[in-house]
Coordinates of C-alpha atoms and ligand atoms in Angstrom, one line a residue:
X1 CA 0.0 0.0 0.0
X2 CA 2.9 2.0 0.8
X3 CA 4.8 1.7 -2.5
X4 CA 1.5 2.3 -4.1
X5 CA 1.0 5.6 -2.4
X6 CA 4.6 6.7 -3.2
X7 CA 4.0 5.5 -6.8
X8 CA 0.4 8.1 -7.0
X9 CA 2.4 10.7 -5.4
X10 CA 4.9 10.6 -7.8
X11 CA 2.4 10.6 -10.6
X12 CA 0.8 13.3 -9.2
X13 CA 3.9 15.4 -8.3
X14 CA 4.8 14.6 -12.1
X15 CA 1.6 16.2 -13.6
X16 CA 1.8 19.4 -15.7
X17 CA -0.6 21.1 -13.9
X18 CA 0.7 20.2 -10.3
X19 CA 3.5 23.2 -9.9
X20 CA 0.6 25.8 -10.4
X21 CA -1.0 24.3 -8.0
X22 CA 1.0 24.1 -5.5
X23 CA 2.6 27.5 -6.9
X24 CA -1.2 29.0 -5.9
X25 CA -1.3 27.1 -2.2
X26 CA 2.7 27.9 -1.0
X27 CA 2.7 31.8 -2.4
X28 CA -0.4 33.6 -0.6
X29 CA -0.4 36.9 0.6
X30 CA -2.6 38.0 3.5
X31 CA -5.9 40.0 3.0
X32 CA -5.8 43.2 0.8
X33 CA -3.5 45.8 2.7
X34 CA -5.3 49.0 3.4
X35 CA -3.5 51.5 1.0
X36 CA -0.7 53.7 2.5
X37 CA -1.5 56.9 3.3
X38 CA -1.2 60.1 0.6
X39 CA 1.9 61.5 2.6
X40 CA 3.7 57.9 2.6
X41 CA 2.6 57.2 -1.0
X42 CA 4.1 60.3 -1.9
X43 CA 7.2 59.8 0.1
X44 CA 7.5 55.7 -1.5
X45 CA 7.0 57.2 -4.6
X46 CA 10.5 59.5 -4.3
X47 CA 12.5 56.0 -3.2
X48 CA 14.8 54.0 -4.7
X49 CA 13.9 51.1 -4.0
X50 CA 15.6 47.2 -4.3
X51 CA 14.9 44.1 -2.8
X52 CA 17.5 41.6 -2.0
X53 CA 15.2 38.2 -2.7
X54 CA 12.1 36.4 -4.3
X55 CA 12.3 33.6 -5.9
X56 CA 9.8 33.5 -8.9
X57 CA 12.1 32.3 -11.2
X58 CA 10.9 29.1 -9.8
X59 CA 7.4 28.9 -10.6
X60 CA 5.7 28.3 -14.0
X61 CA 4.5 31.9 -14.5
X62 CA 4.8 34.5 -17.1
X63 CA 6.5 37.5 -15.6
X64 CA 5.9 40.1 -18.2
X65 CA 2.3 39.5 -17.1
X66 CA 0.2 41.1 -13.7
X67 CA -0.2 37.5 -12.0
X68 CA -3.4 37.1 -10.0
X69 CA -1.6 35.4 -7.5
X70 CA 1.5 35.0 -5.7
X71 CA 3.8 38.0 -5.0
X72 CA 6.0 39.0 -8.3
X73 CA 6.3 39.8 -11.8
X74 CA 7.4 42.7 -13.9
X75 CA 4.1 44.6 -13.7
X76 CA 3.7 43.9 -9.5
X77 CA 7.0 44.7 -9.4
X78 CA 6.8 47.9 -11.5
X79 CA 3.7 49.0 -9.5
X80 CA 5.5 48.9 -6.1
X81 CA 8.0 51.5 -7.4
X82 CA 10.8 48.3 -7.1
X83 CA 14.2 49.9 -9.1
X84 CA 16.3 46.4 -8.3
X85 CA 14.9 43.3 -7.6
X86 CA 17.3 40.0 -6.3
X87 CA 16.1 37.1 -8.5
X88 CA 17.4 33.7 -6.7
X89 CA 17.4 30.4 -7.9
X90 CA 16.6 27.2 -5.6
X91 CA 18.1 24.3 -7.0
X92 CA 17.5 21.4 -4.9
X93 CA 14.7 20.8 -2.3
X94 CA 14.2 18.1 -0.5
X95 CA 11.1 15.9 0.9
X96 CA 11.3 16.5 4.6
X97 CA 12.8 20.3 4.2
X98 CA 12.7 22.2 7.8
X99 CA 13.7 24.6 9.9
X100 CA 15.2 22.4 12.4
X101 CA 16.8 19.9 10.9
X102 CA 16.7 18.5 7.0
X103 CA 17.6 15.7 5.8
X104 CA 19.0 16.0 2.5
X105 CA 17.6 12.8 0.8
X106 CA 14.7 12.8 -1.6
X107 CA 15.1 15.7 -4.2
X108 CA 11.3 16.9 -4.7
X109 CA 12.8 19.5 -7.7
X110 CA 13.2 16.3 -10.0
X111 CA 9.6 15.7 -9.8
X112 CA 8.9 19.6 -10.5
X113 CA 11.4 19.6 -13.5
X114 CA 9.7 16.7 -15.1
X115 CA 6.0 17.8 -14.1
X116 CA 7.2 21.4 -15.9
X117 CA 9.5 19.8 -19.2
X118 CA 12.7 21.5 -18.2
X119 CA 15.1 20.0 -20.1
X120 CA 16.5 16.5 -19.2
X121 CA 19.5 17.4 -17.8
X122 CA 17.7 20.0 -15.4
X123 CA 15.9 16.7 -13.8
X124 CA 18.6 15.4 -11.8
X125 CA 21.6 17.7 -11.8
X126 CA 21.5 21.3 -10.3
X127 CA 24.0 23.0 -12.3
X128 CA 21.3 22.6 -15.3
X129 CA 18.8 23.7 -13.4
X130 CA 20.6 27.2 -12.1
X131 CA 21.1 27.8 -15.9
X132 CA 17.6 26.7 -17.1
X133 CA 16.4 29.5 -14.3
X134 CA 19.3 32.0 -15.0
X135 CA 18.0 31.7 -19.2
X136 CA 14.1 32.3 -17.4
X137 CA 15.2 35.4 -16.3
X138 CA 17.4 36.8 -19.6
X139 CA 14.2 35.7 -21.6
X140 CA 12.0 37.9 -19.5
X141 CA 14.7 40.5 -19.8
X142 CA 14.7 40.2 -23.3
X143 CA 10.9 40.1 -23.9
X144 CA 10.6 43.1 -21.8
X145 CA 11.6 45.5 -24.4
X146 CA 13.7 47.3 -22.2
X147 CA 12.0 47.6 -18.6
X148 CA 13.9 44.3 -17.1
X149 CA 18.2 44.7 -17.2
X150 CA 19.6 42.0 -16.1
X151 CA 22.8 43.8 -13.7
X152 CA 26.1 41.8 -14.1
X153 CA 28.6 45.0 -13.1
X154 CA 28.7 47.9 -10.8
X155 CA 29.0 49.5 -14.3
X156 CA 25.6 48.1 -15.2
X157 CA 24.2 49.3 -11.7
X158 CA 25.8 52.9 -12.5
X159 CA 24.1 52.8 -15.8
X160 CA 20.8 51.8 -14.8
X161 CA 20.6 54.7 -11.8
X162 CA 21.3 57.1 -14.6
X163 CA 18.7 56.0 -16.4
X164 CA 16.4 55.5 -13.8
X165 CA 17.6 59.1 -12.6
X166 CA 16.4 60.2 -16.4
X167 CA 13.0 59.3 -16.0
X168 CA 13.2 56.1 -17.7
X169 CA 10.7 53.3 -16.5
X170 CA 13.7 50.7 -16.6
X171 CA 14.5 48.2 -13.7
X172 CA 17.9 46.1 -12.6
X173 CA 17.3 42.3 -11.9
X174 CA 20.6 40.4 -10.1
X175 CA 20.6 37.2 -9.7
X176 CA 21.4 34.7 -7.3
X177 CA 22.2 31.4 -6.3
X178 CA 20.2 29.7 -3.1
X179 CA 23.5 27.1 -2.4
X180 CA 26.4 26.5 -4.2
X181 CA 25.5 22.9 -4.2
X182 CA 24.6 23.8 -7.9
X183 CA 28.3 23.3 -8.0
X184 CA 28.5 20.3 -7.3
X185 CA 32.3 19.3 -6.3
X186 CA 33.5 21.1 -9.1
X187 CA 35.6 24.6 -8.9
X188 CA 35.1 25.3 -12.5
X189 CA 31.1 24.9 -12.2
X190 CA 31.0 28.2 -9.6
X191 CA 33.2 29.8 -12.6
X192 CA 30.5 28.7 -15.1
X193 CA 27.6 29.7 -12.7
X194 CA 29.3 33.3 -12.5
X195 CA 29.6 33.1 -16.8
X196 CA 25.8 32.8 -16.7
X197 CA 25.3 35.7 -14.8
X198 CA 25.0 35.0 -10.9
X199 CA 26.6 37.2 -8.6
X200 CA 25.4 36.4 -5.2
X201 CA 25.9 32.7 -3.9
X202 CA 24.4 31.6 -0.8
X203 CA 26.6 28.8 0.5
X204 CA 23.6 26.3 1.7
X205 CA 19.6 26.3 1.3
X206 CA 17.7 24.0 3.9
X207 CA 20.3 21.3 4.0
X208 CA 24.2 20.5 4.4
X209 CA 25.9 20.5 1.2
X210 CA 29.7 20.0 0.1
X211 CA 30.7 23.1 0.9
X212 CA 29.0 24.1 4.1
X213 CA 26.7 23.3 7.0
X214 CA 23.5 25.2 6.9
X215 CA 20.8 26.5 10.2
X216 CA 18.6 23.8 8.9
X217 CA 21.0 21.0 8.1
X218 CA 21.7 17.3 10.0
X219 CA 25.1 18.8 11.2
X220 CA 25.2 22.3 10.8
X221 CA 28.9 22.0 10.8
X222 CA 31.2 25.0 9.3
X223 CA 32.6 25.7 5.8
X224 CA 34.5 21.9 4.7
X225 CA 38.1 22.3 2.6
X226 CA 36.1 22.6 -0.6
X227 CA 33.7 25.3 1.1
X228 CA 36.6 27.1 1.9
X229 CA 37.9 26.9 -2.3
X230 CA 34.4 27.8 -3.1
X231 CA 34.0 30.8 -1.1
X232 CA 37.9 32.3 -1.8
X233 CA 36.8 31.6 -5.8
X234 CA 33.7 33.3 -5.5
X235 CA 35.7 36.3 -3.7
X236 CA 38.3 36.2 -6.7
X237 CA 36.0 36.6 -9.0
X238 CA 33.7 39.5 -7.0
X239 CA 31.0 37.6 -6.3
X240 CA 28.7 38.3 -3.0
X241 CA 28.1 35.4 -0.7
X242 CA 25.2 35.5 1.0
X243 CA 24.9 33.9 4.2
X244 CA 21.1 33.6 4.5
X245 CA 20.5 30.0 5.5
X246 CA 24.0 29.2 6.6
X247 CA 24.8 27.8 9.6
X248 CA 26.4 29.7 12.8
X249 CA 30.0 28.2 12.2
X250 CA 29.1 28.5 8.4
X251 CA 28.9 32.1 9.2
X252 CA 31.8 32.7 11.1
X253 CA 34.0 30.6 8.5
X254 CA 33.1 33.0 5.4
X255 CA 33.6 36.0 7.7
X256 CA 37.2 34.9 8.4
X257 CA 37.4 34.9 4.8
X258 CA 35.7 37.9 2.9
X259 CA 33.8 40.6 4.3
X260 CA 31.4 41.3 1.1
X261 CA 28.4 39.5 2.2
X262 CA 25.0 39.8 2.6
X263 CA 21.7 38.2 4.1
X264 CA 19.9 38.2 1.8
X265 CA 16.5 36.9 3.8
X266 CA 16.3 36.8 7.5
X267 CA 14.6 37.7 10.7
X268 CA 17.0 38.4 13.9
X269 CA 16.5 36.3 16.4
X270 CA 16.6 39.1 19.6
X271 CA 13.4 40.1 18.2
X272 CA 12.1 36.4 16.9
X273 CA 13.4 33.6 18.0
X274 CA 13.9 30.3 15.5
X275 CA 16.5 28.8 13.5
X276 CA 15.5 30.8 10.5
X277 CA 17.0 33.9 12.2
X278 CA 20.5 35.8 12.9
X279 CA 21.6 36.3 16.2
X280 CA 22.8 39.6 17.1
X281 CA 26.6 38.9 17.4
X282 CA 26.9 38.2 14.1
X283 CA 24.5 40.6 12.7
X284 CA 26.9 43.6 14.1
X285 CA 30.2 41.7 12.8
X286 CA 28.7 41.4 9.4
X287 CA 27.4 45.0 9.8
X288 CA 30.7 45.7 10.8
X289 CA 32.6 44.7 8.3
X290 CA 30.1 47.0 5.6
X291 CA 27.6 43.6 4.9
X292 CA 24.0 44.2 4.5
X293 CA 21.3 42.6 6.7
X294 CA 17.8 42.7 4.4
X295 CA 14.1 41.4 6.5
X296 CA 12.2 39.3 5.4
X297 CA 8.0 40.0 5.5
X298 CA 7.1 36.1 6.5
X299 CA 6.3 34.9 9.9
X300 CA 9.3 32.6 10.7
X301 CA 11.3 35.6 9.8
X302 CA 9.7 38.6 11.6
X303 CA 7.1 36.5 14.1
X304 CA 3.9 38.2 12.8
X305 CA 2.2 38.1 9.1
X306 CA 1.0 41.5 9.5
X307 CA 3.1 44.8 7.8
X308 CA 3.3 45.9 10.9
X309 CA 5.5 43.2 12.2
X310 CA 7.8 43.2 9.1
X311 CA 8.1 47.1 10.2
X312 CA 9.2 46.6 13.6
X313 CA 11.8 43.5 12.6
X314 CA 12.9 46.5 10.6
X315 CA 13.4 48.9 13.0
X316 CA 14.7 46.1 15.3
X317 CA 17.2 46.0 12.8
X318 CA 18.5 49.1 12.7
X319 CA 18.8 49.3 16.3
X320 CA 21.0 46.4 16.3
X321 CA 23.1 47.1 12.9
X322 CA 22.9 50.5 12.7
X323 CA 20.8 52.6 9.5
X324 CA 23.4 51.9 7.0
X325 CA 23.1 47.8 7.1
X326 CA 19.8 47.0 7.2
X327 CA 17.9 46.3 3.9
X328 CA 14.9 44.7 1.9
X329 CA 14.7 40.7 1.9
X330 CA 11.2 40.0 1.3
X331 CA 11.3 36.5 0.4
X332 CA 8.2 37.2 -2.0
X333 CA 7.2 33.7 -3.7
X334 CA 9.4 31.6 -1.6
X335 CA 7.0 29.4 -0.2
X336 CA 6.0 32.1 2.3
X337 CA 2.3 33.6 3.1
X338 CA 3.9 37.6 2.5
X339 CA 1.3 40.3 4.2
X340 CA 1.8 42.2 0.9
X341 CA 3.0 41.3 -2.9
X342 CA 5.3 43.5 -4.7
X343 CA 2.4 46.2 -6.2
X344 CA 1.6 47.6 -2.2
X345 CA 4.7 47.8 -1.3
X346 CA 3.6 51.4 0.0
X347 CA 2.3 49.8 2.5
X348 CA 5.5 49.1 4.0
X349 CA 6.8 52.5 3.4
X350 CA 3.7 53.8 5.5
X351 CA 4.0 50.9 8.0
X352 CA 7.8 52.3 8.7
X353 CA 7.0 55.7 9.0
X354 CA 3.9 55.0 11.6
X355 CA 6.7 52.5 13.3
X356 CA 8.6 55.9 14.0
X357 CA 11.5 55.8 11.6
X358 CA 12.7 59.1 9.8
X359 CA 12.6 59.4 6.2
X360 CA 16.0 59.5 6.1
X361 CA 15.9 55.9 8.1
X362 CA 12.9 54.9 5.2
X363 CA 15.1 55.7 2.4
X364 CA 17.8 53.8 3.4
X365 CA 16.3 50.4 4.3
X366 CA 14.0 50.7 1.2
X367 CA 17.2 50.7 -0.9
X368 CA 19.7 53.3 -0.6
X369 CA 21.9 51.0 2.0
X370 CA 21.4 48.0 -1.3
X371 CA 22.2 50.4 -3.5
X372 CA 25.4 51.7 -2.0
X373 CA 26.4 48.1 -0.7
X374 CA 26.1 46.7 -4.4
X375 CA 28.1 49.9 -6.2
X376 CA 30.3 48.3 -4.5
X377 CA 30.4 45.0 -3.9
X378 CA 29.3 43.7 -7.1
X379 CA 32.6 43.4 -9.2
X380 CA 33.9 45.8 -11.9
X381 CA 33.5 45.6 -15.6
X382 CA 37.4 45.7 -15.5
X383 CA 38.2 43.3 -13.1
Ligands
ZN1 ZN1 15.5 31.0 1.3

């Protein structure tokens, strides 16, 4: 009966229609937000603003069109004034994936590459799959006519505030890598990954991988010998490693290593508590050395699913990093209920302000501390 079971699920999991399914249950967003208030829609609408991760790329949705569910796509996007948006790709998932304590048997993604036709070598290996999600994204771009850039260089960044700064309706997209287990054991695959475009790597997602034990993993051990090759290759290149999902020695491994990191998704666990968070040591030694801390707007990360708890993990934040580290991780259409998709993002704005934070404060977390961390972290044209 057991087998049999197994078998329908598989079946089922295999269907064409199942990831928009399951896209539709995993990606909700809480009732409609009350609209921000003229004086903070005014003041969002002078922001630059950039968010540091969703990961749509993941889902089987046209993002040149306004979805009627989930959180993002060009037009949502557009609508909440977003200037740069983090695009990160996912590239294994396993069957029991937790907070606590994953074990990393039973790849799930297999049965979401077949049930969408990726191509055959995206149903087993990662590496495939980053690139099959890294060509999602330069398709958008290109079918966009001009409104999606995908940013490579602090060059590009440069060039896409001046045009911004022109008037132009154009916006950056960055991607990036949720575990460099899409490396697999191979040096030259984080040089390929960085050929197709990705220039922030988390080390680990929900699990331990090769190079590094993550929050969630069986061992949540540190950085391993090829970890430590991954991350100085990375640097060498200028990539940004993101330490979102990492584990606590994982963390303190890449810091005695490089200091051009972010978190690219996370709560801090002074304010709520769980292994999805940062503790405050490390937040102010990553803050310290000029890294970026970005919220989230789930529960796990900020203990609430209303805006008003994703504003005052914010200003939580900034108490413990200080106003120029603390950023935008929203973690829109990773699996998370979000208060708000991308169009209201106002609401936040208006949420931060009735929180108590300047504008000064507003401007910076909406995007002017990414902004200024990416001119420059992200490597140079010239490099
Ligand atoms: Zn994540």
């Amino acid at each position: 009966m057991r087998l049999l079971a197994l078998v329908i699920l598989i079946l089922l999991a295999a269907a064409p229609w199942l990831p928009g399914i399951v896209d539709r249950l995993v990606n909700r967003t809480g009732a409609p937000a009350v609209p921000a208030r003229a004086t903070a829609q005014a003041l969002h609408d002078s922001l630059w603003i950039a968010d540091f991760h969703n990961d749509v790329l993941l889902w089987p949705r046209d993002l040149a069109v306004y979805g009627t569910y989930g959180h993002v796509d060009i037009p949502r996007l557009d609508a909440g004034g977003v200037d740069l948006a983090v695009f990160s790709v996912p590239t294994r998932h396993y069957l029991l994936s937790n907070y606590r304590r994953t074990p990393a048997v039973g790849d799930v993604m297999t049965l979401r590459a077949m049930a969408s036709r990726w191509p055959r070598a995206a149903w087993l290996d990662p590496l495939p799959r980053a690139r099959f999600m890294a060509n999602r994204l330069d398709a958008a771009a290109r079918a966009s006519h001009g409104a999606l850039l995908v940013i490579e260089t602090r060059e590009d960044l440069a060039a896409l505030l001046e045009r911004q700064a022109r008037g132009e309706g154009v916006m950056g997209a960055l991607l990036s890598l949720e575990g460099v287990h899409a490396a697999g054991r191979e040096i030259a695959s984080v040089d390929s990954l960085f050929a197709a475009g990705f220039r922030v790597f988390g080390i680990t997602h929900l699990f331990d991988n090769d190079a590094g034990g993550s929050a969630h993993g069986w061992r949540k051990g540190g950085l391993t010998p090829f970890g430590r090759r991954v991350v100085a290759r990375i640097d060498s290149l200028g990539g940004i490693i993101d330490l979102a999902h990492a584990s606590r020695a994982t963390i303190d491994d890449v810091l005695a290593l490089t200091s051009r990191v972010v978190v690219s998704h996370t709560g801090l666990t002074s304010h709520c508590p769980g292994a999805r968070n940062l503790d405050d040591e490390r937040a102010v030694r990553i803050a310290s050395r000029g890294g970026v801390l970005a919220i989230g707007f789930w529960k796990a990360a900020v203990c609430g699913d209303d805006v008003r708890d994703v504003a005052r993990a914010i200003h939580h934040a900034l108490t413990v990093a200080g106003d120029d580290h603390v950023a935008l991780g929203s973690d829109f259409d990773g699996a998370v209920r979000a208060p708000f998709d991308a169009a209201h993002l106002a609401v936040l704005t208006d949420a931060l302000l009735a929180e108590g934070l300047t504008r000064a404060q507003v401007r910076a977390v909406m995007g002017e501390n990414a902004k200024r961390f990416l001119l420059s972290a992200l490597p140079s044209r010239t490099r």
